[in-house]
Coordinates of C-alpha atoms in Angstrom, one line a residue:
X1 CA 0.0 0.0 0.1
X2 CA 1.0 3.4 -0.8
X3 CA -0.8 6.4 0.8
X4 CA -3.9 4.4 0.7
X5 CA -3.6 3.2 -2.9
X6 CA -2.4 -0.4 -3.9
X7 CA 0.6 -0.4 -6.2
X8 CA 1.9 -3.5 -8.3
X9 CA 5.3 -2.6 -9.6
X10 CA 8.2 -4.4 -11.3
X11 CA 11.2 -3.1 -13.4
X12 CA 13.8 -4.6 -15.4
X13 CA 15.5 -4.5 -18.8
X14 CA 14.2 -5.5 -22.3
X15 CA 15.8 -6.5 -25.6
X16 CA 19.2 -7.5 -24.3
X17 CA 20.7 -9.1 -27.3
X18 CA 23.5 -11.8 -26.6
X19 CA 25.3 -14.2 -28.7
X20 CA 27.5 -17.0 -27.3
X21 CA 29.5 -19.2 -29.2
X22 CA 31.2 -22.3 -27.9
X23 CA 34.3 -23.6 -30.0
X24 CA 34.6 -27.1 -31.5
X25 CA 32.0 -28.8 -29.0
X26 CA 32.7 -32.6 -28.8
X27 CA 35.1 -32.2 -31.8
X28 CA 32.2 -31.5 -34.1
X29 CA 32.6 -27.9 -34.5
X30 CA 31.2 -24.6 -33.2
X31 CA 27.8 -24.1 -31.6
X32 CA 26.2 -20.4 -31.6
X33 CA 23.2 -19.2 -30.0
X34 CA 21.6 -15.8 -30.3
X35 CA 19.3 -14.8 -27.5
X36 CA 17.0 -11.6 -26.9
X37 CA 16.5 -11.4 -23.3
X38 CA 13.8 -9.5 -21.2
X39 CA 14.0 -9.6 -17.4
X40 CA 11.5 -8.2 -14.9
X41 CA 12.3 -8.1 -11.2
X42 CA 9.8 -7.9 -8.4
X43 CA 11.2 -6.1 -5.4
X44 CA 10.6 -4.2 -2.5
X45 CA 11.4 -0.7 -3.7
X46 CA 8.3 1.2 -2.9
X47 CA 10.0 4.3 -1.6
X48 CA 11.6 4.8 -5.2
X49 CA 7.9 5.6 -6.3
X50 CA 6.4 7.3 -3.5
X51 CA 9.3 9.5 -2.2
X52 CA 12.2 9.2 -4.8
X53 CA 14.4 7.0 -2.7
X54 CA 16.4 4.9 -5.2
X55 CA 18.4 3.0 -2.6
X56 CA 16.6 -0.5 -3.2
X57 CA 16.7 -0.2 -7.0
X58 CA 18.8 -2.5 -8.9
X59 CA 20.0 -0.4 -11.9
X60 CA 18.7 -1.8 -15.4
X61 CA 22.4 -1.2 -16.5
X62 CA 23.2 -3.8 -13.9
X63 CA 20.6 -6.2 -15.0
X64 CA 21.9 -5.9 -18.6
X65 CA 25.6 -6.4 -17.7
X66 CA 24.6 -9.4 -15.5
X67 CA 23.3 -11.2 -18.9
X68 CA 26.8 -10.9 -20.5
X69 CA 28.6 -11.8 -17.4
X70 CA 26.5 -14.9 -17.0
X71 CA 26.7 -16.0 -20.7
X72 CA 30.5 -15.8 -20.1
X73 CA 30.4 -17.9 -17.2
X74 CA 28.5 -20.7 -19.1
X75 CA 31.6 -22.6 -20.4
X76 CA 29.5 -25.6 -21.6
X77 CA 26.7 -25.5 -23.9
X78 CA 23.3 -24.6 -22.1
X79 CA 19.8 -24.5 -23.3
X80 CA 17.8 -21.3 -23.5
X81 CA 15.6 -22.5 -20.5
X82 CA 18.8 -23.5 -18.5
X83 CA 20.2 -19.9 -19.0
X84 CA 16.9 -18.2 -18.1
X85 CA 16.8 -20.5 -14.8
X86 CA 20.6 -19.4 -14.1
X87 CA 19.5 -15.9 -14.5
X88 CA 16.4 -15.9 -12.3
X89 CA 18.2 -17.8 -9.7
X90 CA 20.9 -15.2 -9.6
X91 CA 18.6 -12.2 -9.3
X92 CA 16.3 -13.8 -6.9
X93 CA 19.0 -14.8 -4.5
X94 CA 21.7 -12.2 -4.8
X95 CA 19.5 -9.2 -4.0
X96 CA 17.8 -9.3 -0.7
X97 CA 15.0 -7.0 -1.8
X98 CA 14.1 -9.0 -4.8
X99 CA 11.3 -11.4 -4.3
X100 CA 11.2 -13.0 -7.8
X101 CA 12.4 -12.7 -11.2
X102 CA 10.9 -13.3 -14.7
X103 CA 13.0 -14.1 -17.5
X104 CA 11.7 -14.0 -21.2
X105 CA 14.1 -15.1 -24.0
X106 CA 13.5 -15.4 -27.8
X107 CA 16.1 -17.5 -29.6
X108 CA 16.9 -16.5 -33.2
X109 CA 17.0 -19.6 -35.2
X110 CA 20.4 -20.2 -36.3
X111 CA 20.6 -23.7 -38.1
X112 CA 23.8 -25.5 -38.8
X113 CA 24.2 -25.8 -42.6
X114 CA 24.8 -29.3 -44.3
X115 CA 26.2 -29.5 -47.7
X116 CA 26.5 -32.9 -49.7
X117 CA 25.6 -34.4 -46.1
X118 CA 28.6 -32.7 -44.3
X119 CA 28.8 -29.7 -42.1
X120 CA 30.1 -26.7 -44.0
X121 CA 33.7 -26.0 -42.5
X122 CA 33.9 -22.1 -42.6
X123 CA 32.0 -18.8 -42.2
X124 CA 28.4 -18.2 -41.4
X125 CA 25.6 -18.2 -43.7
X126 CA 22.6 -15.7 -43.4
X127 CA 19.5 -15.4 -45.7
X128 CA 19.0 -11.5 -46.4
X129 CA 15.5 -10.9 -48.3
X130 CA 15.5 -7.7 -50.4
X131 CA 12.3 -7.4 -52.1
X132 CA 11.5 -10.8 -53.3
X133 CA 15.1 -11.7 -53.9
X134 CA 16.8 -14.0 -51.4
X135 CA 20.7 -13.4 -51.1
X136 CA 23.0 -15.6 -49.2
X137 CA 25.9 -13.8 -47.7
X138 CA 29.0 -16.0 -46.7
X139 CA 31.7 -14.6 -44.3
X140 CA 35.4 -15.8 -44.3
X141 CA 36.4 -17.6 -47.4
X142 CA 39.3 -19.0 -45.8
X143 CA 38.7 -22.7 -44.7
X144 CA 41.0 -22.4 -41.7
X145 CA 39.5 -19.1 -40.4
X146 CA 36.1 -20.2 -39.0
X147 CA 34.2 -23.1 -37.7
X148 CA 30.7 -24.1 -38.8
X149 CA 28.4 -22.5 -41.4
X150 CA 24.9 -21.5 -40.2
X151 CA 21.6 -20.3 -41.9
X152 CA 18.8 -18.4 -40.3
X153 CA 15.6 -20.3 -39.8
X154 CA 12.2 -19.1 -39.6
X155 CA 10.3 -20.1 -36.6
X156 CA 11.5 -19.0 -33.2
X157 CA 12.1 -20.9 -29.8
X158 CA 10.8 -18.8 -26.8
X159 CA 10.7 -19.3 -23.0
X160 CA 9.4 -17.7 -20.0
X161 CA 11.0 -18.7 -16.4
X162 CA 9.9 -17.4 -13.2
X163 CA 12.1 -17.9 -10.0
X164 CA 10.9 -16.8 -6.7
X165 CA 13.2 -16.2 -3.7
X166 CA 12.8 -19.8 -2.0
X167 CA 13.2 -21.5 -5.4
X168 CA 9.7 -21.8 -6.5
X169 CA 9.8 -22.3 -10.2
X170 CA 7.6 -22.1 -13.3
X171 CA 8.9 -22.8 -16.9
X172 CA 7.0 -22.3 -20.1
X173 CA 8.4 -22.6 -23.5
X174 CA 7.1 -22.1 -26.9
X175 CA 7.5 -21.7 -30.7
X176 CA 6.4 -18.7 -32.7
X177 CA 6.0 -18.5 -36.4
X178 CA 5.8 -22.1 -37.4
X179 CA 4.3 -21.9 -40.8
X180 CA 2.4 -25.1 -42.1
X181 CA 0.2 -25.6 -45.2
X182 CA -1.7 -28.6 -46.9
X183 CA -2.7 -28.4 -50.3
X184 CA -5.5 -30.9 -49.8
X185 CA -7.0 -33.3 -47.2
X186 CA -8.9 -30.5 -45.4
X187 CA -12.6 -29.5 -45.2
X188 CA -15.2 -27.5 -43.2
X189 CA -18.8 -28.6 -43.2
X190 CA -21.7 -28.6 -40.9
X191 CA -21.1 -25.0 -39.4
X192 CA -23.8 -22.7 -38.1
X193 CA -25.5 -21.1 -41.3
X194 CA -27.6 -17.9 -40.8
X195 CA -28.5 -14.8 -43.0
X196 CA -25.0 -13.4 -42.9
X197 CA -23.2 -16.7 -43.9
X198 CA -21.9 -16.7 -47.4
X199 CA -19.1 -19.5 -46.9
X200 CA -19.9 -22.6 -49.0
X201 CA -19.4 -26.0 -47.3
X202 CA -16.5 -28.3 -48.8
X203 CA -14.6 -31.2 -48.2
X204 CA -11.8 -30.2 -50.3
X205 CA -9.6 -27.1 -49.7
X206 CA -6.3 -25.8 -49.0
X207 CA -5.3 -25.2 -45.1
X208 CA -2.4 -22.8 -44.1
X209 CA -1.5 -21.7 -40.5
X210 CA 1.2 -20.1 -38.5
X211 CA 1.4 -21.8 -35.3
X212 CA 2.1 -20.2 -32.0
X213 CA 2.5 -22.8 -29.1
X214 CA 3.4 -22.6 -25.6
X215 CA 3.6 -25.4 -23.1
X216 CA 4.2 -25.6 -19.4
X217 CA 6.8 -27.9 -17.7
X218 CA 5.8 -29.9 -14.6
X219 CA 9.0 -28.5 -12.8
X220 CA 7.7 -26.4 -10.0
X221 CA 11.0 -26.0 -7.8
X222 CA 14.7 -25.5 -8.5
X223 CA 15.0 -28.9 -6.5
X224 CA 13.1 -30.5 -9.2
X225 CA 15.9 -29.9 -11.9
X226 CA 17.8 -33.2 -12.4
X227 CA 21.3 -33.1 -11.5
X228 CA 22.1 -34.1 -15.0
X229 CA 21.0 -31.3 -17.0
X230 CA 17.3 -31.5 -18.4
X231 CA 17.7 -31.2 -22.1
X232 CA 15.1 -28.4 -22.9
X233 CA 16.4 -28.0 -26.3
X234 CA 15.7 -31.5 -27.1
X235 CA 12.2 -31.3 -25.8
X236 CA 11.7 -28.3 -28.0
X237 CA 12.7 -30.3 -31.1
X238 CA 10.6 -32.9 -30.1
X239 CA 7.6 -31.0 -29.5
X240 CA 8.0 -29.3 -32.9
X241 CA 8.2 -32.5 -34.5
X242 CA 5.1 -33.8 -33.0
X243 CA 3.2 -30.6 -33.9
X244 CA 4.3 -30.9 -37.7
X245 CA 3.7 -34.8 -37.9
X246 CA 0.3 -34.6 -36.6
X247 CA -0.7 -31.5 -38.7
X248 CA 0.4 -33.4 -41.9
X249 CA -0.3 -37.2 -41.0
X250 CA 1.5 -40.1 -42.7
X251 CA 3.7 -39.1 -45.7
X252 CA 1.9 -40.9 -48.2
X253 CA -2.0 -41.0 -47.3
X254 CA -1.9 -37.8 -45.1
X255 CA -4.8 -37.2 -42.6
X256 CA -8.0 -35.6 -43.3
X257 CA -8.8 -32.4 -41.3
X258 CA -12.6 -31.5 -40.7
X259 CA -11.5 -28.2 -39.2
X260 CA -8.6 -26.4 -37.8
X261 CA -10.2 -26.8 -34.3
X262 CA -10.0 -30.5 -34.7
X263 CA -6.4 -30.5 -36.0
X264 CA -5.4 -28.1 -33.1
X265 CA -6.7 -30.5 -30.5
X266 CA -5.1 -33.6 -31.9
X267 CA -1.8 -31.6 -32.1
X268 CA -2.1 -30.6 -28.6
X269 CA -3.1 -34.0 -27.4
X270 CA -0.4 -35.7 -29.1
X271 CA 2.2 -33.4 -27.2
X272 CA 0.8 -34.3 -24.1
X273 CA 0.7 -38.0 -24.7
X274 CA 4.1 -37.9 -25.9
X275 CA 5.7 -35.9 -23.1
X276 CA 4.6 -36.5 -19.7
X277 CA 6.8 -33.7 -18.1
X278 CA 4.6 -31.2 -20.0
X279 CA 1.4 -30.2 -18.1
X280 CA -0.3 -28.1 -20.5
X281 CA -0.3 -26.9 -24.1
X282 CA -1.6 -23.7 -25.6
X283 CA -1.9 -23.4 -29.3
X284 CA -3.0 -20.3 -31.4
X285 CA -3.5 -21.1 -35.3
X286 CA -4.9 -18.5 -37.4
X287 CA -6.6 -19.9 -40.5
X288 CA -4.7 -18.2 -43.3
X289 CA -7.0 -18.1 -46.2
X290 CA -6.3 -19.2 -49.8
X291 CA -9.3 -18.2 -51.6
X292 CA -10.5 -20.2 -54.9
X293 CA -10.2 -18.0 -57.8
X294 CA -13.1 -17.9 -60.5
X295 CA -13.1 -15.2 -63.1
X296 CA -16.1 -14.8 -65.5
X297 CA -18.0 -12.1 -67.3
X298 CA -21.0 -12.1 -69.6
X299 CA -19.0 -12.6 -72.6
X300 CA -16.4 -15.1 -71.1
X301 CA -18.2 -17.1 -68.5
X302 CA -15.3 -19.3 -67.9
X303 CA -12.3 -17.2 -68.3
X304 CA -10.7 -18.9 -65.2
X305 CA -12.5 -21.8 -63.7
X306 CA -11.4 -23.1 -60.3
X307 CA -10.2 -26.8 -60.2
X308 CA -8.4 -26.8 -57.0
X309 CA -5.6 -25.1 -58.7
X310 CA -5.8 -21.2 -58.7
X311 CA -6.1 -19.5 -55.3
X312 CA -5.8 -15.9 -53.9
X313 CA -3.8 -15.9 -50.7
X314 CA -4.7 -13.3 -48.3
X315 CA -3.2 -12.1 -44.9
X316 CA -6.4 -10.5 -43.6
X317 CA -8.9 -10.9 -42.2
X318 CA -8.1 -14.3 -41.2
X319 CA -9.8 -16.8 -38.7
X320 CA -8.2 -17.1 -35.3
X321 CA -8.5 -20.5 -33.5
X322 CA -6.9 -20.9 -29.9
X323 CA -7.2 -23.3 -27.2
X324 CA -5.1 -24.6 -24.1
X325 CA -5.2 -28.4 -23.3
X326 CA -4.3 -29.4 -19.7
X327 CA -3.9 -32.6 -17.9
X328 CA -6.8 -33.2 -15.4
X329 CA -5.7 -33.9 -11.9
X330 CA -6.6 -37.5 -10.9
X331 CA -8.2 -38.0 -7.3
X332 CA -6.7 -41.1 -5.6

């Protein structure tokens, strides 16, 4: 309380960009990560707001510099979630006035490049888009100068970690921008029809979406983290594979989707069935429309006649489908 008012406050540092390279890991070459870090501290610094007393404030410059110092201390490869836990533990334990720290990180998707089945031996590769032209940029032409070649992917790995003073923990990881599309094996029938409905029913349509997913781990305390590092990176890759495989179905026959809603549910259910240490999954899947094109006029009634082949892609407006699937607590 402050002068009869309730105040909820936090402060921190956002958009702290850090890259960490580990050289020649296990003899297989270099590993690089690039993270965009945001940190919020919940602390007892009410006088800073009410009377201008800054004596309890952790400077955001200190918060930023801690990110780089802790990255330097990670002499072995660490997952993004592991790094977030490390930061959260530091802030919640090092400063007596800090009761909790929330760490959000987005990983830029650098991926190792293979050429003819072998990892490239030099430089780094990024894809730069200029209008509709994609240009590959290589750095360091000398083979002996640099380690492994990387390219920039599309979807991003995310995490939010909250660490409280006495070790209470919550970890939510996710994926953003996972673009998926099927040219067939999708339909939409039997929906509500009224005098505003123009959409025809169909058992044959193109379906496309850009998945945003987040999942909550069952770990609830620092002591729950195994002594052997819990590999969040492998979990992330595993969840992404389950989402993609369920969306598309078997490679030859595929799987029919009666709605984006049904596909979303099956994707979330498969993640929970596959990973017992995940307690809930939230999926947001906009229905990015590809509209069938028919062009006709009085003189040319079939100038362009749609036959599941010509579409008009549109970004907006688009349907928005979102749901969270959680495990129910069984009563013994």
